[in-house]
């Protein structure tokens, strides 16, 4: 019985994942208008649903899935795309109704009913937004006639942005999975925060691609899906280090100073992630070796290994 | 050394790191002026992003912090430099050693940016001002500084006081001498915390007189000046010198600008 509930919830997760990517693609392609912001807000609600579904699956002893149902990648005017989103919401509504009927588990039914309610609201919102987008698009088309359209990005720039989006999407999924399955609250929270930050990066890079007339490729690389804290943190540190090096090499290749500083900003965030994961890994190591972690603000009594060379510091120069 | 600086990943030896650190820190120490004038809090760590900035008032005759606390964000300032693979090869294979001029240039720029934040910040936030007067005539500088000190004392800021001025203004002050009377010595007598020279544009044509006690102002440092490895660009190595900090001018009346 539990197995079949888990399977239905995994199916719901695949649908939420599909919706997130479809809505984000549509929002990125619309630029920074009001409609795009509202579509992104709906995508964020779908992320919350994904989180709830993953929590339920873990609670029932299952494994959350990071797979997704096929995403419609066809181009179209904003209003057309939003009507596709209306259709996708209807698919979700039908699916949740069927799952609520099929599942005899009070908590799962309660949460699915809550999600169903959101999807009904989303369907109405997308219908209204399609009308607004029609008007917004007409105004922009008129503006575009008056101003010469910018040339698309150079092939190397497009390749760098594409590489970045692929990395960011990969780590979003990887960190989310790790946060779903980790029983350690601190680790789960840190990974969830990192995933949110990577989603921001994915959005920034995708908007750049869309602004240049391109279409962000929403595919991801291999995922390290493990429940072992050490393995997940080591994998996450490795992937962050790799992308830090990639971005560092790619920044001088970009001609646009704005893009250079965007990539620098993202790279610096990745450095912070390495730091955060490194600290968590140290705590995991301490726990594995059976040592009590040092209380806050108190140094451990003795260093575990030879004291590393201490770099000189500037400190106060007064007096 | 924290690994988030990626130092352990850099393909350079401990000796090269030691040489880079020594160069960066020694250059920064030679150039910085702001840290000689005001107190430092920290380093509190790179991860600390904000610092409380209290303002003070009176309640029933007692001094007390205002009920709401403002939080100021620590700013990150950074400069980058690169070491060519060829430079490292030369240092290993010849007696010339490693030329760290690029690191020194980055450290110099960083130190000047820090002083810009401190000295520029003090000048722009100051709530007291006075006339610079004539600094080419004996008695002129002393009168201007004494007036500033009197203003500060009158508004509740007691000494000791300090001044920050450009090397050009200091030279004008030091050149005034007549009948055994040195203008510089007179001015120093009322500036017990010292006279500091800075090339910061904020004091290019004005002088700051201040009461630099920590209850009036301080500098919060998150990550103190350090060098991180950013990666390689081809065979060359890319580094960043950076720090996080914020000036807390708790009582803006403690700084008087003579212009």
GROMACS .gro file of N, CA and C in nm, chain A residues 51-119:
model
  207
   51UNK      N    1   0.890   2.029  -0.274
   51UNK     CA    2   0.949   2.010  -0.141
   51UNK      C    3   0.854   1.928  -0.051
   52UNK      N    4   0.727   1.966  -0.050
   52UNK     CA    5   0.630   1.895   0.035
   52UNK      C    6   0.620   1.748  -0.009
   53UNK      N    7   0.612   1.726  -0.140
   53UNK     CA    8   0.598   1.590  -0.191
   53UNK      C    9   0.720   1.506  -0.153
   54UNK      N   10   0.841   1.566  -0.166
   54UNK     CA   11   0.963   1.494  -0.131
   54UNK      C   12   0.963   1.459   0.018
   55UNK      N   13   0.918   1.554   0.103
   55UNK     CA   14   0.912   1.527   0.247
   55UNK      C   15   0.819   1.409   0.277
   56UNK      N   16   0.704   1.408   0.208
   56UNK     CA   17   0.608   1.298   0.230
   56UNK      C   18   0.671   1.164   0.192
   57UNK      N   19   0.740   1.164   0.076
   57UNK     CA   20   0.800   1.038   0.028
   57UNK      C   21   0.904   0.988   0.129
   58UNK      N   22   0.988   1.080   0.176
   58UNK     CA   23   1.092   1.040   0.273
   58UNK      C   24   1.026   0.988   0.400
   59UNK      N   25   0.920   1.056   0.443
   59UNK     CA   26   0.849   1.015   0.564
   59UNK      C   27   0.792   0.874   0.550
   60UNK      N   28   0.749   0.841   0.428
   60UNK     CA   29   0.692   0.707   0.404
   60UNK      C   30   0.801   0.603   0.374
   61UNK      N   31   0.927   0.647   0.379
   61UNK     CA   32   1.037   0.553   0.359
   61UNK      C   33   1.078   0.537   0.213
   62UNK      N   34   1.035   0.628   0.128
   62UNK     CA   35   1.069   0.618  -0.013
   62UNK      C   36   1.182   0.710  -0.054
   63UNK      N   37   1.207   0.714  -0.183
   63UNK     CA   38   1.318   0.793  -0.237
   63UNK      C   39   1.261   0.898  -0.332
   64UNK      N   40   1.279   1.026  -0.303
   64UNK     CA   41   1.226   1.130  -0.392
   64UNK      C   42   1.292   1.120  -0.530
   65UNK      N   43   1.219   1.154  -0.632
   65UNK     CA   44   1.277   1.148  -0.766
   65UNK      C   45   1.315   1.287  -0.814
   66UNK      N   46   1.424   1.293  -0.887
   66UNK     CA   47   1.462   1.420  -0.946
   66UNK      C   48   1.438   1.417  -1.098
   67UNK      N   49   1.363   1.319  -1.142
   67UNK     CA   50   1.328   1.313  -1.285
   67UNK      C   51   1.212   1.408  -1.310
   68UNK      N   52   1.187   1.433  -1.439
   68UNK     CA   53   1.074   1.522  -1.470
   68UNK      C   54   1.000   1.467  -1.591
   69UNK      N   55   0.873   1.501  -1.602
   69UNK     CA   56   0.799   1.468  -1.722
   69UNK      C   57   0.848   1.558  -1.835
   70UNK      N   58   0.830   1.515  -1.961
   70UNK     CA   59   0.883   1.594  -2.073
   70UNK      C   60   0.828   1.737  -2.075
   71UNK      N   61   0.919   1.830  -2.100
   71UNK     CA   62   0.879   1.972  -2.101
   71UNK      C   63   0.858   2.016  -2.245
   72UNK      N   64   0.752   2.091  -2.266
   72UNK     CA   65   0.727   2.148  -2.399
   72UNK      C   66   0.831   2.258  -2.424
   73UNK      N   67   0.916   2.237  -2.523
   73UNK     CA   68   1.024   2.333  -2.548
   73UNK      C   69   0.993   2.420  -2.670
   74UNK      N   70   0.870   2.412  -2.719
   74UNK     CA   71   0.843   2.485  -2.843
   74UNK      C   72   0.835   2.635  -2.816
   75UNK      N   73   0.881   2.716  -2.913
   75UNK     CA   74   0.875   2.861  -2.894
   75UNK      C   75   0.733   2.913  -2.917
   76UNK      N   76   0.712   3.039  -2.882
   76UNK     CA   77   0.580   3.097  -2.905
   76UNK      C   78   0.573   3.235  -2.843
   77UNK      N   79   0.471   3.310  -2.881
   77UNK     CA   80   0.450   3.443  -2.821
   77UNK      C   81   0.408   3.421  -2.676
   78UNK      N   82   0.433   3.520  -2.586
   78UNK     CA   83   0.401   3.501  -2.444
   78UNK      C   84   0.260   3.452  -2.418
   79UNK      N   85   0.162   3.509  -2.488
   79UNK     CA   86   0.023   3.469  -2.461
   79UNK      C   87   0.001   3.321  -2.495
   80UNK      N   88   0.063   3.278  -2.606
   80UNK     CA   89   0.049   3.136  -2.646
   80UNK      C   90   0.111   3.045  -2.540
   81UNK      N   91   0.229   3.086  -2.491
   81UNK     CA   92   0.299   3.003  -2.392
   81UNK      C   93   0.217   2.992  -2.263
   82UNK      N   94   0.154   3.103  -2.226
   82UNK     CA   95   0.077   3.103  -2.101
   82UNK      C   96  -0.047   3.015  -2.114
   83UNK      N   97  -0.100   3.007  -2.234
   83UNK     CA   98  -0.215   2.917  -2.254
   83UNK      C   99  -0.170   2.771  -2.240
   84UNK      N  100  -0.044   2.743  -2.280
   84UNK     CA  101   0.010   2.607  -2.258
   84UNK      C  102   0.019   2.580  -2.107
   85UNK      N  103   0.052   2.686  -2.032
   85UNK     CA  104   0.062   2.669  -1.886
   85UNK      C  105  -0.077   2.642  -1.825
   86UNK      N  106  -0.179   2.706  -1.881
   86UNK     CA  107  -0.317   2.679  -1.837
   86UNK      C  108  -0.345   2.529  -1.856
   87UNK      N  109  -0.306   2.478  -1.974
   87UNK     CA  110  -0.332   2.336  -2.003
   87UNK      C  111  -0.257   2.246  -1.905
   88UNK      N  112  -0.132   2.283  -1.877
   88UNK     CA  113  -0.052   2.198  -1.787
   88UNK      C  114  -0.113   2.197  -1.647
   89UNK      N  115  -0.165   2.312  -1.603
   89UNK     CA  116  -0.231   2.317  -1.472
   89UNK      C  117  -0.352   2.222  -1.472
   90UNK      N  118  -0.423   2.218  -1.583
   90UNK     CA  119  -0.541   2.130  -1.590
   90UNK      C  120  -0.499   1.983  -1.576
   91UNK      N  121  -0.386   1.949  -1.641
   91UNK     CA  122  -0.334   1.812  -1.630
   91UNK      C  123  -0.303   1.782  -1.482
   92UNK      N  124  -0.239   1.878  -1.416
   92UNK     CA  125  -0.203   1.858  -1.275
   92UNK      C  126  -0.328   1.845  -1.189
   93UNK      N  127  -0.427   1.929  -1.216
   93UNK     CA  128  -0.553   1.925  -1.138
   93UNK      C  129  -0.617   1.786  -1.150
   94UNK      N  130  -0.625   1.738  -1.273
   94UNK     CA  131  -0.686   1.606  -1.294
   94UNK      C  132  -0.607   1.498  -1.220
   95UNK      N  133  -0.475   1.509  -1.227
   95UNK     CA  134  -0.389   1.407  -1.164
   95UNK      C  135  -0.404   1.410  -1.012
   96UNK      N  136  -0.401   1.530  -0.954
   96UNK     CA  137  -0.414   1.539  -0.808
   96UNK      C  138  -0.551   1.487  -0.762
   97UNK      N  139  -0.655   1.518  -0.839
   97UNK     CA  140  -0.790   1.470  -0.801
   97UNK      C  141  -0.791   1.317  -0.800
   98UNK      N  142  -0.731   1.259  -0.905
   98UNK     CA  143  -0.728   1.113  -0.915
   98UNK      C  144  -0.647   1.053  -0.799
   99UNK      N  145  -0.536   1.118  -0.764
   99UNK     CA  146  -0.450   1.064  -0.657
   99UNK      C  147  -0.519   1.078  -0.520
  100UNK      N  148  -0.589   1.186  -0.501
  100UNK     CA  149  -0.659   1.204  -0.372
  100UNK      C  150  -0.765   1.094  -0.356
  101UNK      N  151  -0.831   1.062  -0.465
  101UNK     CA  152  -0.932   0.955  -0.459
  101UNK      C  153  -0.867   0.820  -0.432
  102UNK      N  154  -0.748   0.801  -0.488
  102UNK     CA  155  -0.685   0.669  -0.482
  102UNK      C  156  -0.610   0.644  -0.351
  103UNK      N  157  -0.576   0.750  -0.278
  103UNK     CA  158  -0.490   0.735  -0.160
  103UNK      C  159  -0.572   0.742  -0.031
  104UNK      N  160  -0.550   0.642   0.053
  104UNK     CA  161  -0.623   0.640   0.179
  104UNK      C  162  -0.525   0.667   0.293
  105UNK      N  163  -0.466   0.784   0.293
  105UNK     CA  164  -0.370   0.820   0.396
  105UNK      C  165  -0.400   0.966   0.431
  106UNK      N  166  -0.451   0.990   0.553
  106UNK     CA  167  -0.504   1.124   0.585
  106UNK      C  168  -0.405   1.237   0.557
  107UNK      N  169  -0.281   1.220   0.603
  107UNK     CA  170  -0.187   1.332   0.588
  107UNK      C  171  -0.157   1.357   0.440
  108UNK      N  172  -0.136   1.250   0.364
  108UNK     CA  173  -0.104   1.266   0.223
  108UNK      C  174  -0.223   1.332   0.151
  109UNK      N  175  -0.342   1.287   0.183
  109UNK     CA  176  -0.462   1.345   0.119
  109UNK      C  177  -0.473   1.494   0.154
  110UNK      N  178  -0.444   1.527   0.279
  110UNK     CA  179  -0.454   1.668   0.321
  110UNK      C  180  -0.357   1.754   0.239
  111UNK      N  181  -0.232   1.705   0.225
  111UNK     CA  182  -0.133   1.787   0.153
  111UNK      C  183  -0.165   1.793   0.003
  112UNK      N  184  -0.208   1.682  -0.053
  112UNK     CA  185  -0.244   1.684  -0.195
  112UNK      C  186  -0.364   1.777  -0.220
  113UNK      N  187  -0.456   1.780  -0.125
  113UNK     CA  188  -0.571   1.871  -0.140
  113UNK      C  189  -0.526   2.016  -0.138
  114UNK      N  190  -0.428   2.042  -0.051
  114UNK     CA  191  -0.374   2.179  -0.043
  114UNK      C  192  -0.307   2.217  -0.177
  115UNK      N  193  -0.230   2.123  -0.233
  115UNK     CA  194  -0.163   2.150  -0.360
  115UNK      C  195  -0.268   2.168  -0.471
  116UNK      N  196  -0.370   2.083  -0.467
  116UNK     CA  197  -0.476   2.092  -0.568
  116UNK      C  198  -0.539   2.232  -0.567
  117UNK      N  199  -0.562   2.282  -0.446
  117UNK     CA  200  -0.622   2.415  -0.434
  117UNK      C  201  -0.531   2.519  -0.503
  118UNK      N  202  -0.399   2.508  -0.478
  118UNK     CA  203  -0.304   2.601  -0.542
  118UNK      C  204  -0.312   2.591  -0.694
  119UNK      N  205  -0.319   2.468  -0.744
  119UNK     CA  206  -0.318   2.449  -0.889
  119UNK      C  207  -0.444   2.510  -0.953
   0.00000   0.00000   0.00000
